[in-house]
Amino acid sequence: MILLERSTLLPTSLAHYRWSLVDSTPASGRTFARPLSVAETGFYYDRLFNGTGDMVWRYTVELADPAAQRNAMSVGGMFSEQNVGRTWATLKQYYPLLGSRIEARNDLDAPVFVVAERALSEHLPGEMVVGSISTPEEREEILCRLTRDAPTEDHHVIARVLVLACTAESLGTYELVFKLAHSAGDAASGMTLARSFLDVLSSPPMRVPALAERLEMALPWEALNPTLEMSIPRQRWRRAIGKVTFLNMRRRLSGGHAMPRKTADATYCTPSVTHQLHIRFDLAQSRAFVDFARRHSVTLGATMPVISQMALTRVLHRRYLRGEMSEEEWESRRRQPMHYGGPLNLRPHLDKEWQRKGGLSEIALMVDFYDFTLPSMPTPFGTRRDAGVPRADGAPPFAALLSRARFLYRVRETKRQITRTLEHPLFLEIAQAKHLQVYTRRKRIVLAHWQAVAAGEPLPQSPELATLDPAAPDFVYTGGLSSIGNMAAVLPTNYPLPPDHPLSIKRCCTQLSNADTADSPSTAREAPLGIHSSLATREGAIRIVDNGTYLHSSPMDFFLGNGTTRDHFELILSYDANVYRREDAEEYLRECCGALLYYFGDQDVTARGKL
């Protein structure tokens, strides 16, 4: 790799984003760098904004072997500091963004990823923690500290891992906690990180491919657009039309309304106080949901916008019928559409050769965001408040608001909107225009305003936020939505994985012999081969028994996630407690459960999920 003259290259070209050798010494090894893409830069600004966007994943795991349980944290044991260190070093070498750092050269508008070869086999303070906890409350305190109470204290690293023995649980129970900057990953990256960590932890030491080979996979999605093989004039034409198409799409966005909330002039630049609510349905309910979706040829994820709308419809009806909402506000809300947005995994749409080499499992930021609109909420009783309006727990029942047939119609309309987005011939060019024209610029301004307010200084001169976005001034998002589908497809329960498993990084690595281990970096030598050789022959040496996802949300976020974990369907609501009340969030989530049970389960019963 040679140092490239960036100024002569298109900011969207593959050459612009190739890793460059910037230093090489016998003592510290080689150091490589590449610019952050426009999308990555936006999430870099988010992280500087008090840790916004940082992602945390928690996994509760158990050791199956009684002998391994007794010695798990001893020297050479499965969860010993030596073995955890070896595992983390292997992952950083295989996924080099985990061991990178971001340098803002010249100013914040030109950040670069820097990967130092030595840093991939050594660990910074706090990057890897091996310890213990005695209560679930202690675990929650750690999670709150990572995402809310002290979100920036570990920003000297891009990623970190905490391995915590649960002393109050049965012998052999551990909590694994991963934290990752959003500029270097996404939700799919979190599952890859956990899967690879557990697979390597429970397997013999291995040698990863050469660093240069792995860096070639750690590119931004903007550099993996298949149309980069076209001529330069045609690429420019596609980007220009993509920009115009995006701006026209934004101009059509107007109106909308959200959950009852409280905002102020400075809410947009006030870091979110992220709270989270979680519901897990029992097996019978979860299977009923899946059966319903299959019978009607829809996905659970495609139904969630309408589920969310019906939940909010009941919440608002309840407010109005109790006299807590004026007729003017009600009349306005009942005529407004509902706008939703959420992330899309870009990996299947990127360069086919990159996919063939394992890009679908690469740890990197590979998401775009989509918008779609639902018609106004059903209000069949208009402005009536009289006793003739049917009520179930203070609001009209789902059956009186929207029939199952009309529910399915709205679901299919949502599916059509998302399909149109994915199948647009300029899909990736439109995605790039979003970040270049609006998203990243807005994040830069919000960061600057927050820093000015914190320092007691006047707001810096910058374009008005409203002028950046061509959407109408009255445009309001109802909320965010995200579906991870069935996690079993990408995150198996038992480890180690077979060497030929399609999701195992062992397929791309070579196992070290004892002689190889003696010549390997200290992080690989610290775990003797013997214990791993015996464990690697056992199926289910480590088993995942529980998990959780935590996100430091943006200001005003009201974000509903869903997915299936170990055959249980789950809902996770993350919201900004500066803006939304907990009791309102709980009410909304209960209504989501009720909507699922009514429209999917053909039953009108109370959810038995745990809130």
Coordinates of C-alpha atoms in Angstrom, one line a residue:
M1 CA 0.0 0.0 0.0
I2 CA 1.2 3.5 -0.9
L3 CA 0.2 6.9 0.4
L4 CA -2.4 8.3 -2.0
E5 CA -2.9 11.9 -3.0
R6 CA -6.5 12.3 -1.8
S7 CA -7.2 15.7 -3.3
T8 CA -7.0 14.3 -6.8
L9 CA -9.5 11.6 -6.2
L10 CA -13.3 11.6 -6.1
P11 CA -14.6 11.3 -2.5
T12 CA -16.8 8.4 -3.6
S13 CA -14.1 6.4 -5.4
L14 CA -12.6 3.2 -4.1
A15 CA -9.1 4.7 -4.3
H16 CA -10.1 7.6 -2.0
Y17 CA -11.0 5.1 0.7
R18 CA -8.1 2.6 0.4
W19 CA -5.9 2.2 3.4
S20 CA -2.6 3.9 3.1
L21 CA 0.7 3.0 4.9
V22 CA 1.5 6.2 6.9
D23 CA 4.3 4.8 9.1
S24 CA 6.5 1.8 9.6
T25 CA 9.1 1.2 12.3
P26 CA 10.7 -2.0 13.6
A27 CA 9.6 -1.1 17.1
S28 CA 5.9 -0.3 16.5
G29 CA 5.3 -2.0 13.2
R30 CA 3.1 -0.6 10.4
T31 CA 0.4 2.0 10.7
F32 CA -2.4 2.4 8.2
A33 CA -5.0 5.1 7.7
R34 CA -8.0 5.9 5.6
P35 CA -10.6 8.7 5.6
L36 CA -14.0 8.2 7.2
S37 CA -16.8 8.2 4.7
V38 CA -19.5 10.8 4.9
A39 CA -21.8 8.4 6.8
E40 CA -19.0 7.3 9.2
T41 CA -18.2 11.0 9.8
G42 CA -21.8 11.6 10.8
F43 CA -21.7 8.9 13.4
Y44 CA -18.3 10.2 14.6
Y45 CA -20.0 13.6 15.3
D46 CA -22.7 11.7 17.1
R47 CA -20.2 10.0 19.4
L48 CA -18.6 13.4 20.2
F49 CA -22.1 14.5 21.1
N50 CA -21.8 12.8 24.6
G51 CA -21.7 9.3 23.2
T52 CA -24.8 9.4 21.1
G53 CA -25.1 6.4 18.9
D54 CA -22.8 4.1 20.9
M55 CA -24.1 0.6 20.9
V56 CA -23.9 -1.9 23.8
W57 CA -24.7 -5.6 23.7
R58 CA -25.1 -8.0 26.7
Y59 CA -25.0 -11.8 26.5
T60 CA -25.5 -14.2 29.4
V61 CA -23.6 -17.4 28.7
E62 CA -23.2 -20.7 30.5
L63 CA -20.4 -23.3 30.5
A64 CA -21.7 -26.8 29.9
D65 CA -18.7 -28.8 31.2
P66 CA -18.6 -29.0 35.1
A67 CA -14.8 -29.3 35.0
A68 CA -14.5 -26.2 32.9
Q69 CA -16.9 -24.4 35.2
R70 CA -14.6 -24.9 38.2
N71 CA -11.5 -23.7 36.5
A72 CA -12.9 -21.2 34.0
M73 CA -11.2 -18.1 35.4
S74 CA -7.9 -19.9 36.4
V75 CA -4.8 -19.6 34.2
G76 CA -5.6 -21.4 31.0
G77 CA -9.3 -21.5 31.7
M78 CA -12.0 -20.6 29.3
F79 CA -12.7 -17.1 30.9
S80 CA -9.3 -16.5 32.2
E81 CA -7.8 -13.1 31.5
Q82 CA -5.2 -14.8 29.3
N83 CA -7.8 -16.5 27.1
V84 CA -10.0 -13.4 26.9
G85 CA -7.0 -11.3 25.9
R86 CA -6.0 -13.8 23.2
T87 CA -9.6 -13.8 21.9
W88 CA -9.9 -10.1 21.8
A89 CA -6.6 -9.7 20.1
T90 CA -7.6 -12.3 17.4
L91 CA -10.8 -10.4 16.8
K92 CA -9.0 -7.1 16.4
Q93 CA -6.6 -8.6 14.0
Y94 CA -9.5 -10.1 12.0
Y95 CA -11.8 -7.0 12.3
P96 CA -9.2 -4.2 12.4
L97 CA -11.7 -1.4 12.9
L98 CA -12.2 -2.8 16.5
G99 CA -8.6 -1.9 17.3
S100 CA -8.5 1.4 15.3
R101 CA -8.6 5.0 16.6
I102 CA -10.0 8.1 15.0
E103 CA -7.8 11.1 14.4
A104 CA -9.3 14.5 13.4
R105 CA -6.5 15.8 11.3
N106 CA -6.7 19.5 10.5
D107 CA -10.3 19.8 11.9
L108 CA -13.3 17.8 12.7
D109 CA -14.3 17.8 9.0
A110 CA -11.5 15.4 7.9
P111 CA -11.3 12.5 10.4
V112 CA -9.4 9.4 9.6
F113 CA -9.3 5.8 10.9
V114 CA -5.8 4.8 12.1
V115 CA -4.9 1.2 12.5
A116 CA -1.5 0.5 14.2
E117 CA -0.4 -3.1 13.9
R118 CA 0.9 -3.3 17.4
A119 CA -2.4 -2.0 18.8
L120 CA -4.1 -5.0 17.4
S121 CA -2.3 -7.4 19.7
E122 CA -2.1 -5.2 22.8
H123 CA -4.9 -3.7 24.8
L124 CA -5.4 -0.2 26.1
P125 CA -6.5 0.5 29.7
G126 CA -10.2 -0.4 30.1
E127 CA -10.4 -1.9 26.6
M128 CA -10.7 -5.4 28.0
V129 CA -12.1 -6.1 31.5
V130 CA -12.3 -9.4 33.3
G131 CA -14.1 -9.3 36.6
S132 CA -17.2 -10.4 38.5
I133 CA -20.6 -9.1 39.6
S134 CA -22.8 -10.4 42.5
T135 CA -26.2 -9.1 41.6
P136 CA -28.4 -8.3 38.6
E137 CA -28.5 -4.7 39.9
E138 CA -24.7 -4.5 39.6
R139 CA -25.0 -5.5 36.0
E140 CA -27.6 -2.9 35.3
E141 CA -25.4 -0.2 36.9
I142 CA -22.6 -1.1 34.5
L143 CA -24.9 -0.9 31.5
C144 CA -26.3 2.4 32.6
R145 CA -22.8 3.7 33.1
L146 CA -21.8 2.7 29.6
T147 CA -24.8 4.2 27.8
R148 CA -26.0 7.0 30.0
D149 CA -24.2 8.0 33.2
A150 CA -20.6 8.1 31.9
P151 CA -20.9 7.5 28.2
T152 CA -17.7 9.1 27.1
E153 CA -15.2 7.9 29.7
D154 CA -14.1 5.0 27.4
H155 CA -13.9 7.0 24.2
H156 CA -10.1 6.4 23.9
V157 CA -11.1 3.1 22.3
I158 CA -13.5 2.2 19.5
A159 CA -14.6 -1.1 21.0
R160 CA -14.3 -2.8 24.3
V161 CA -15.3 -6.1 26.0
L162 CA -16.2 -6.8 29.6
V163 CA -16.3 -10.4 30.9
L164 CA -18.1 -10.7 34.2
A165 CA -18.5 -13.8 36.3
C166 CA -21.9 -14.0 38.0
T167 CA -21.1 -15.0 41.5
A168 CA -24.7 -15.1 42.6
E169 CA -25.8 -17.4 39.8
S170 CA -24.9 -21.1 39.3
L171 CA -21.3 -21.8 38.7
G172 CA -20.3 -21.2 35.1
T173 CA -22.6 -18.2 34.3
Y174 CA -21.0 -15.1 32.8
E175 CA -22.1 -11.8 31.4
L176 CA -20.4 -10.6 28.2
V177 CA -20.7 -6.9 27.4
F178 CA -19.5 -5.4 24.2
K179 CA -19.5 -1.6 23.4
L180 CA -18.8 -0.3 19.9
A181 CA -18.8 3.1 18.3
H182 CA -21.5 3.4 15.7
S183 CA -18.9 4.9 13.2
A184 CA -17.3 1.4 13.1
G185 CA -20.3 -0.9 13.2
D186 CA -24.1 -1.4 13.3
A187 CA -26.6 -3.8 14.7
A188 CA -25.5 -6.7 12.4
S189 CA -21.9 -6.0 13.6
G190 CA -23.0 -6.6 17.2
M191 CA -24.2 -10.1 16.4
T192 CA -21.0 -10.8 14.4
L193 CA -18.9 -9.6 17.3
A194 CA -20.6 -11.8 19.8
R195 CA -20.6 -14.9 17.6
S196 CA -16.9 -14.5 16.6
F197 CA -15.9 -13.8 20.2
L198 CA -17.5 -16.9 21.6
D199 CA -16.3 -19.0 18.7
V200 CA -12.7 -17.9 19.1
L201 CA -12.9 -18.1 22.9
S202 CA -13.8 -21.7 22.9
S203 CA -11.5 -22.8 20.1
P204 CA -7.7 -23.3 19.8
P205 CA -5.5 -20.3 18.9
M206 CA -5.6 -19.4 15.3
R207 CA -3.7 -17.3 12.8
V208 CA -5.7 -14.7 11.0
P209 CA -5.1 -13.6 7.4
A210 CA -2.5 -10.8 6.7
L211 CA -3.5 -7.4 7.9
A212 CA -3.4 -5.9 4.4
E213 CA -6.0 -8.5 3.3
R214 CA -8.3 -7.7 6.3
L215 CA -8.0 -4.0 5.7
E216 CA -9.3 -4.5 2.2
M217 CA -12.5 -5.7 3.7
A218 CA -12.8 -2.8 6.2
L219 CA -14.0 -0.3 3.6
P220 CA -17.1 2.0 3.9
W221 CA -20.2 1.1 1.9
E222 CA -19.7 4.2 -0.3
A223 CA -16.6 2.6 -1.7
L224 CA -18.4 -0.7 -2.4
N225 CA -21.1 0.5 -4.7
P226 CA -21.1 -1.9 -7.7
T227 CA -21.6 1.1 -10.0
L228 CA -18.1 2.3 -9.3
E229 CA -17.1 0.0 -12.1
M230 CA -18.9 2.4 -14.5
S231 CA -17.3 5.3 -16.3
I232 CA -16.6 8.4 -14.3
P233 CA -19.1 10.5 -16.2
R234 CA -21.8 7.9 -15.7
Q235 CA -21.0 7.7 -12.0
R236 CA -21.3 11.5 -11.7
W237 CA -24.6 11.4 -13.6
R238 CA -26.0 8.8 -11.2
R239 CA -24.9 10.8 -8.1
A240 CA -26.5 13.9 -9.5
I241 CA -29.8 12.2 -10.2
G242 CA -29.6 10.5 -6.9
K243 CA -29.2 13.8 -5.1
V244 CA -32.2 15.4 -7.0
T245 CA -34.3 12.3 -6.3
F246 CA -33.5 12.4 -2.6
L247 CA -34.3 16.1 -2.3
N248 CA -37.6 15.7 -4.2
M249 CA -38.5 12.8 -1.8
R250 CA -37.8 15.0 1.2
R251 CA -39.8 17.9 -0.2
R252 CA -42.9 15.6 -0.2
L253 CA -42.6 15.0 3.5
S254 CA -45.0 17.2 5.5
G255 CA -47.2 17.0 8.6
G256 CA -47.2 14.1 11.0
H257 CA -47.3 13.8 14.8
A258 CA -45.8 11.8 17.6
M259 CA -46.3 10.6 21.1
P260 CA -47.2 13.3 23.7
R261 CA -43.9 14.9 24.6
K262 CA -42.3 18.0 26.0
T263 CA -39.7 19.9 24.1
A264 CA -37.8 23.2 24.4
D265 CA -35.8 25.4 22.1
A266 CA -32.5 23.6 23.0
T267 CA -33.9 20.0 22.9
Y268 CA -32.2 19.3 19.6
C269 CA -28.8 19.9 21.1
T270 CA -29.4 18.4 24.5
P271 CA -28.0 14.9 24.8
S272 CA -30.6 12.2 25.3
V273 CA -31.2 10.5 28.6
T274 CA -31.8 7.1 27.2
H275 CA -34.2 4.8 28.9
Q276 CA -35.4 1.4 27.7
L277 CA -38.3 -0.9 28.1
H278 CA -38.4 -4.6 27.1
I279 CA -41.1 -7.2 26.5
R280 CA -40.5 -10.9 25.7
F281 CA -43.5 -13.0 24.6
D282 CA -43.9 -16.6 25.6
L283 CA -43.3 -19.4 23.1
A284 CA -47.0 -20.0 22.2
Q285 CA -47.6 -16.3 21.5
S286 CA -44.4 -16.0 19.5
R287 CA -45.2 -19.0 17.4
A288 CA -48.7 -17.6 16.7
F289 CA -47.1 -14.4 15.4
V290 CA -44.8 -16.3 13.1
D291 CA -47.6 -18.4 11.8
F292 CA -49.7 -15.4 11.1
A293 CA -46.9 -13.7 9.2
R294 CA -46.4 -16.8 7.1
R295 CA -50.1 -17.3 6.3
H296 CA -50.3 -13.8 5.0
S297 CA -46.9 -13.6 3.3
V298 CA -45.6 -10.8 5.3
T299 CA -42.7 -10.4 7.7
L300 CA -43.0 -9.5 11.3
G301 CA -40.9 -6.4 10.7
A302 CA -43.2 -5.2 8.0
T303 CA -46.2 -5.3 10.4
M304 CA -44.5 -3.3 13.1
P305 CA -45.3 0.2 11.7
V306 CA -49.0 -0.6 11.7
I307 CA -48.7 -2.2 15.2
S308 CA -47.0 1.0 16.4
Q309 CA -49.7 3.2 14.7
M310 CA -52.5 1.3 16.4
A311 CA -50.8 1.4 19.7
L312 CA -50.4 5.2 19.5
T313 CA -54.0 5.5 18.2
R314 CA -55.3 3.9 21.4
V315 CA -53.0 6.1 23.6
L316 CA -54.3 9.3 21.9
H317 CA -57.9 8.2 22.0
R318 CA -57.5 7.6 25.7
R319 CA -56.1 11.1 26.2
Y320 CA -58.9 12.7 24.2
L321 CA -61.7 10.7 25.9
R322 CA -60.4 11.7 29.3
G323 CA -60.5 15.3 28.4
E324 CA -56.7 15.7 28.5
M325 CA -56.5 16.8 24.8
S326 CA -58.3 19.8 23.3
E327 CA -60.6 19.4 20.4
E328 CA -58.3 21.5 18.3
E329 CA -55.3 19.3 18.9
W330 CA -57.4 16.1 18.4
E331 CA -58.8 17.5 15.1
S332 CA -55.3 18.3 13.9
R333 CA -53.9 14.9 14.9
R334 CA -56.7 12.8 13.4
R335 CA -56.0 14.3 10.0
Q336 CA -52.2 14.0 10.0
P337 CA -50.2 11.1 8.5
M338 CA -47.7 9.2 10.5
H339 CA -44.1 9.1 9.3
Y340 CA -41.7 6.4 10.4
G341 CA -38.0 5.6 9.7
G342 CA -35.5 3.0 10.3
P343 CA -32.2 1.4 9.3
L344 CA -31.6 -0.8 6.3
N345 CA -28.7 -3.3 6.0
L346 CA -26.8 -2.4 2.9
R347 CA -24.5 -5.4 2.8
P348 CA -26.6 -7.4 0.3
H349 CA -26.5 -4.5 -2.1
L350 CA -22.8 -4.0 -2.2
D351 CA -19.9 -5.3 -4.3
K352 CA -20.4 -9.0 -5.1
E353 CA -16.7 -9.9 -4.8
W354 CA -16.6 -8.2 -1.3
Q355 CA -19.6 -10.3 -0.4
R356 CA -18.0 -13.5 -1.6
K357 CA -15.0 -12.8 0.6
G358 CA -17.2 -12.6 3.7
G359 CA -18.5 -9.0 3.5
L360 CA -21.9 -10.0 4.8
S361 CA -20.3 -10.7 8.2
E362 CA -17.9 -7.7 8.2
I363 CA -17.9 -5.5 11.3
A364 CA -18.4 -2.0 9.9
L365 CA -21.0 0.7 9.4
M366 CA -23.2 -0.7 6.6
V367 CA -26.6 0.8 7.0
D368 CA -28.8 3.4 5.4
F369 CA -32.1 4.9 6.7
Y370 CA -35.5 4.7 5.0
D371 CA -38.6 6.8 5.5
F372 CA -42.2 5.7 4.9
T373 CA -45.6 7.1 5.6
L374 CA -48.8 5.6 6.9
P375 CA -52.2 7.3 6.4
S376 CA -53.9 9.1 9.4
M377 CA -54.8 7.0 12.4
P378 CA -58.2 5.5 12.3
T379 CA -60.7 7.6 14.2
P380 CA -64.2 6.2 13.3
F381 CA -65.9 8.1 16.1
G382 CA -64.7 11.5 15.0
T383 CA -64.7 14.1 17.8
R384 CA -67.3 12.3 19.9
R385 CA -66.6 11.8 23.6
D386 CA -70.0 10.6 24.6
A387 CA -70.8 7.3 26.4
G388 CA -71.7 5.8 23.0
V389 CA -68.1 5.5 22.1
P390 CA -67.0 1.9 23.0
R391 CA -64.2 1.6 25.5
A392 CA -61.9 -1.1 26.6
D393 CA -59.5 0.1 29.2
G394 CA -60.4 3.7 28.4
A395 CA -60.0 3.6 24.6
P396 CA -61.9 2.1 21.7
P397 CA -60.9 -1.6 21.2
F398 CA -58.8 -2.5 18.2
A399 CA -61.8 -4.2 16.6
A400 CA -63.7 -0.9 16.6
L401 CA -60.8 1.1 15.2
L402 CA -59.3 -1.1 12.4
S403 CA -60.5 -4.4 11.1
R404 CA -58.0 -7.2 10.6
A405 CA -58.5 -6.9 6.8
R406 CA -57.7 -3.2 6.9
F407 CA -54.7 -3.9 9.2
L408 CA -53.3 -6.3 6.5
Y409 CA -53.9 -3.7 3.8
R410 CA -51.8 -1.1 5.7
V411 CA -49.1 -3.7 6.3
R412 CA -48.9 -4.5 2.6
E413 CA -48.8 -0.9 1.7
T414 CA -45.9 -0.5 4.1
K415 CA -44.1 -3.4 2.5
R416 CA -44.6 -1.9 -0.9
Q417 CA -43.1 1.4 0.2
I418 CA -40.0 -0.4 1.6
T419 CA -39.7 -2.6 -1.5
R420 CA -39.8 0.5 -3.7
T421 CA -37.0 2.0 -1.7
L422 CA -34.8 -1.1 -1.9
E423 CA -35.5 -1.7 -5.6
H424 CA -34.9 1.9 -6.8
P425 CA -32.1 1.8 -9.5
L426 CA -30.3 4.6 -7.7
F427 CA -30.8 3.2 -4.2
L428 CA -27.1 3.6 -3.1
E429 CA -26.8 7.0 -4.7
I430 CA -29.9 8.2 -2.9
A431 CA -28.5 6.8 0.3
Q432 CA -25.2 8.7 -0.2
A433 CA -27.1 11.9 -0.9
K434 CA -29.0 11.6 2.4
H435 CA -25.8 11.8 4.4
L436 CA -24.0 14.3 2.2
Q437 CA -26.9 16.8 1.9
V438 CA -28.7 16.5 5.3
Y439 CA -27.7 13.9 7.9
T440 CA -24.0 14.5 8.4
R441 CA -24.3 18.3 8.1
R442 CA -27.0 18.4 10.6
K443 CA -25.0 16.3 13.1
R444 CA -22.0 18.6 12.7
I445 CA -24.2 21.7 13.5
V446 CA -25.9 20.0 16.5
L447 CA -22.4 19.0 17.9
A448 CA -21.1 22.6 17.5
H449 CA -24.2 24.0 19.2
W450 CA -24.0 21.6 22.1
Q451 CA -20.3 22.4 22.6
A452 CA -21.1 26.1 22.5
V453 CA -23.9 25.8 25.1
A454 CA -21.7 23.7 27.4
A455 CA -19.0 26.3 27.2
G456 CA -21.4 29.2 27.8
E457 CA -20.5 30.7 24.4
P458 CA -22.8 32.1 21.6
L459 CA -23.9 29.6 19.0
P460 CA -21.5 29.5 16.1
Q461 CA -22.6 30.9 12.8
S462 CA -24.0 28.1 10.7
P463 CA -26.9 27.5 8.3
E464 CA -30.2 27.2 10.0
L465 CA -31.0 23.5 10.7
A466 CA -34.4 24.0 9.0
T467 CA -32.7 25.2 5.7
L468 CA -30.6 22.0 5.5
D469 CA -33.6 19.7 5.1
P470 CA -36.1 20.4 2.3
A471 CA -38.8 18.6 4.2
A472 CA -41.7 20.9 5.2
P473 CA -41.3 22.9 8.4
D474 CA -44.2 21.0 10.0
F475 CA -42.7 17.5 9.2
V476 CA -42.6 15.3 12.3
Y477 CA -41.4 11.7 12.7
T478 CA -43.8 9.5 14.7
G479 CA -40.9 7.2 15.6
G480 CA -38.1 4.9 14.6
L481 CA -38.4 1.2 13.9
S482 CA -35.9 -1.6 13.5
S483 CA -36.3 -5.3 13.0
I484 CA -33.4 -7.8 13.4
G485 CA -35.5 -10.8 12.3
N486 CA -34.7 -14.2 13.8
M487 CA -31.3 -13.9 15.5
A488 CA -30.8 -17.7 15.3
A489 CA -30.0 -17.3 11.6
V490 CA -26.9 -15.2 12.4
L491 CA -26.2 -15.8 16.1
P492 CA -26.1 -19.5 17.0
T493 CA -26.7 -20.5 20.6
N494 CA -23.9 -23.1 21.1
Y495 CA -20.1 -22.7 20.7
P496 CA -17.6 -23.4 19.4
L497 CA -19.0 -23.5 15.9
P498 CA -17.8 -26.4 13.6
P499 CA -14.7 -25.3 11.6
D500 CA -16.7 -25.5 8.4
H501 CA -19.7 -23.5 9.7
P502 CA -20.5 -20.8 7.2
L503 CA -20.6 -18.2 10.0
S504 CA -17.3 -19.2 11.6
I505 CA -14.2 -17.0 11.1
K506 CA -12.2 -20.3 11.5
R507 CA -13.0 -20.9 7.8
C508 CA -10.7 -18.0 6.9
C509 CA -8.1 -18.7 9.6
T510 CA -5.5 -21.4 10.2
Q511 CA -5.1 -23.2 13.5
L512 CA -1.8 -22.7 15.2
S513 CA 0.3 -25.7 16.2
N514 CA 2.3 -25.7 19.5
A515 CA 5.4 -24.6 17.6
D516 CA 3.4 -21.8 15.9
T517 CA 2.1 -20.7 19.3
A518 CA 5.5 -20.3 20.7
D519 CA 6.4 -17.9 18.0
S520 CA 3.1 -16.0 18.1
P521 CA 2.4 -12.7 19.9
S522 CA 2.0 -13.0 23.7
T523 CA -1.8 -12.6 23.4
A524 CA -1.9 -15.9 21.4
R525 CA 0.6 -17.7 23.7
E526 CA -1.2 -17.1 26.9
A527 CA -3.9 -19.7 26.4
P528 CA -2.5 -23.3 26.3
L529 CA -3.7 -25.4 23.4
G530 CA -4.6 -28.4 25.5
I531 CA -7.7 -27.1 27.2
H532 CA -9.0 -25.6 24.0
S533 CA -8.3 -28.7 22.0
S534 CA -10.5 -30.7 24.3
L535 CA -13.3 -28.1 24.5
A536 CA -13.3 -27.6 20.8
T537 CA -14.4 -31.2 20.3
R538 CA -17.5 -30.7 22.5
E539 CA -20.7 -29.3 21.1
G540 CA -22.2 -26.6 23.2
A541 CA -19.1 -25.9 25.4
I542 CA -20.6 -22.4 25.8
R543 CA -24.3 -21.6 25.5
I544 CA -26.1 -18.3 25.2
V545 CA -29.1 -18.1 27.5
D546 CA -30.0 -14.5 27.4
N547 CA -29.1 -11.2 25.7
G548 CA -30.0 -7.5 25.5
T549 CA -29.2 -4.6 23.2
Y550 CA -28.7 -1.0 24.4
L551 CA -28.3 2.2 22.4
H552 CA -27.4 5.7 23.4
S553 CA -30.3 7.3 21.5
S554 CA -30.4 10.7 19.9
P555 CA -32.4 13.7 21.2
M556 CA -36.2 13.1 20.9
D557 CA -35.7 9.5 19.9
F558 CA -38.7 7.1 20.3
F559 CA -37.4 3.9 18.8
L560 CA -39.1 0.5 18.7
G561 CA -37.0 -2.5 17.9
N562 CA -38.1 -6.1 17.5
G563 CA -36.7 -9.5 16.8
T564 CA -36.9 -13.2 17.7
T565 CA -34.4 -14.6 20.2
R566 CA -34.3 -18.3 21.0
D567 CA -37.9 -18.6 19.6
H568 CA -39.2 -15.7 21.7
F569 CA -40.5 -12.6 20.0
E570 CA -39.3 -9.4 21.7
L571 CA -40.0 -5.7 21.7
I572 CA -37.4 -3.1 22.8
L573 CA -38.4 0.5 23.2
S574 CA -35.6 3.1 23.6
Y575 CA -36.6 6.7 24.2
D576 CA -35.3 10.0 25.4
A577 CA -36.5 10.5 29.0
N578 CA -35.9 14.3 28.6
V579 CA -38.8 14.3 26.2
Y580 CA -41.1 11.4 26.9
R581 CA -42.5 10.3 30.3
R582 CA -41.9 6.7 31.4
E583 CA -45.6 6.1 32.1
D584 CA -46.5 7.1 28.6
A585 CA -43.8 4.9 27.1
E586 CA -45.0 2.0 29.2
E587 CA -48.6 2.6 28.1
Y588 CA -47.5 2.7 24.4
L589 CA -45.6 -0.6 24.8
R590 CA -48.5 -2.3 26.4
E591 CA -50.7 -1.2 23.5
C592 CA -48.2 -2.6 21.1
C593 CA -48.5 -5.9 22.9
G594 CA -52.3 -5.7 22.7
A595 CA -52.2 -4.9 19.0
L596 CA -49.9 -7.9 18.3
L597 CA -52.2 -10.3 20.3
Y598 CA -55.3 -9.0 18.6
Y599 CA -54.2 -8.8 15.0
F600 CA -51.7 -11.7 15.0
G601 CA -53.1 -14.1 17.5
D602 CA -56.8 -13.8 16.7
Q603 CA -57.4 -13.1 20.4
D604 CA -58.3 -10.1 22.5
V605 CA -56.4 -10.8 25.7
T606 CA -53.8 -9.0 27.8
A607 CA -50.1 -9.6 26.9
R608 CA -48.3 -12.0 29.2
G609 CA -44.9 -10.6 28.2
K610 CA -42.8 -9.1 31.0
L611 CA -42.5 -5.4 31.0

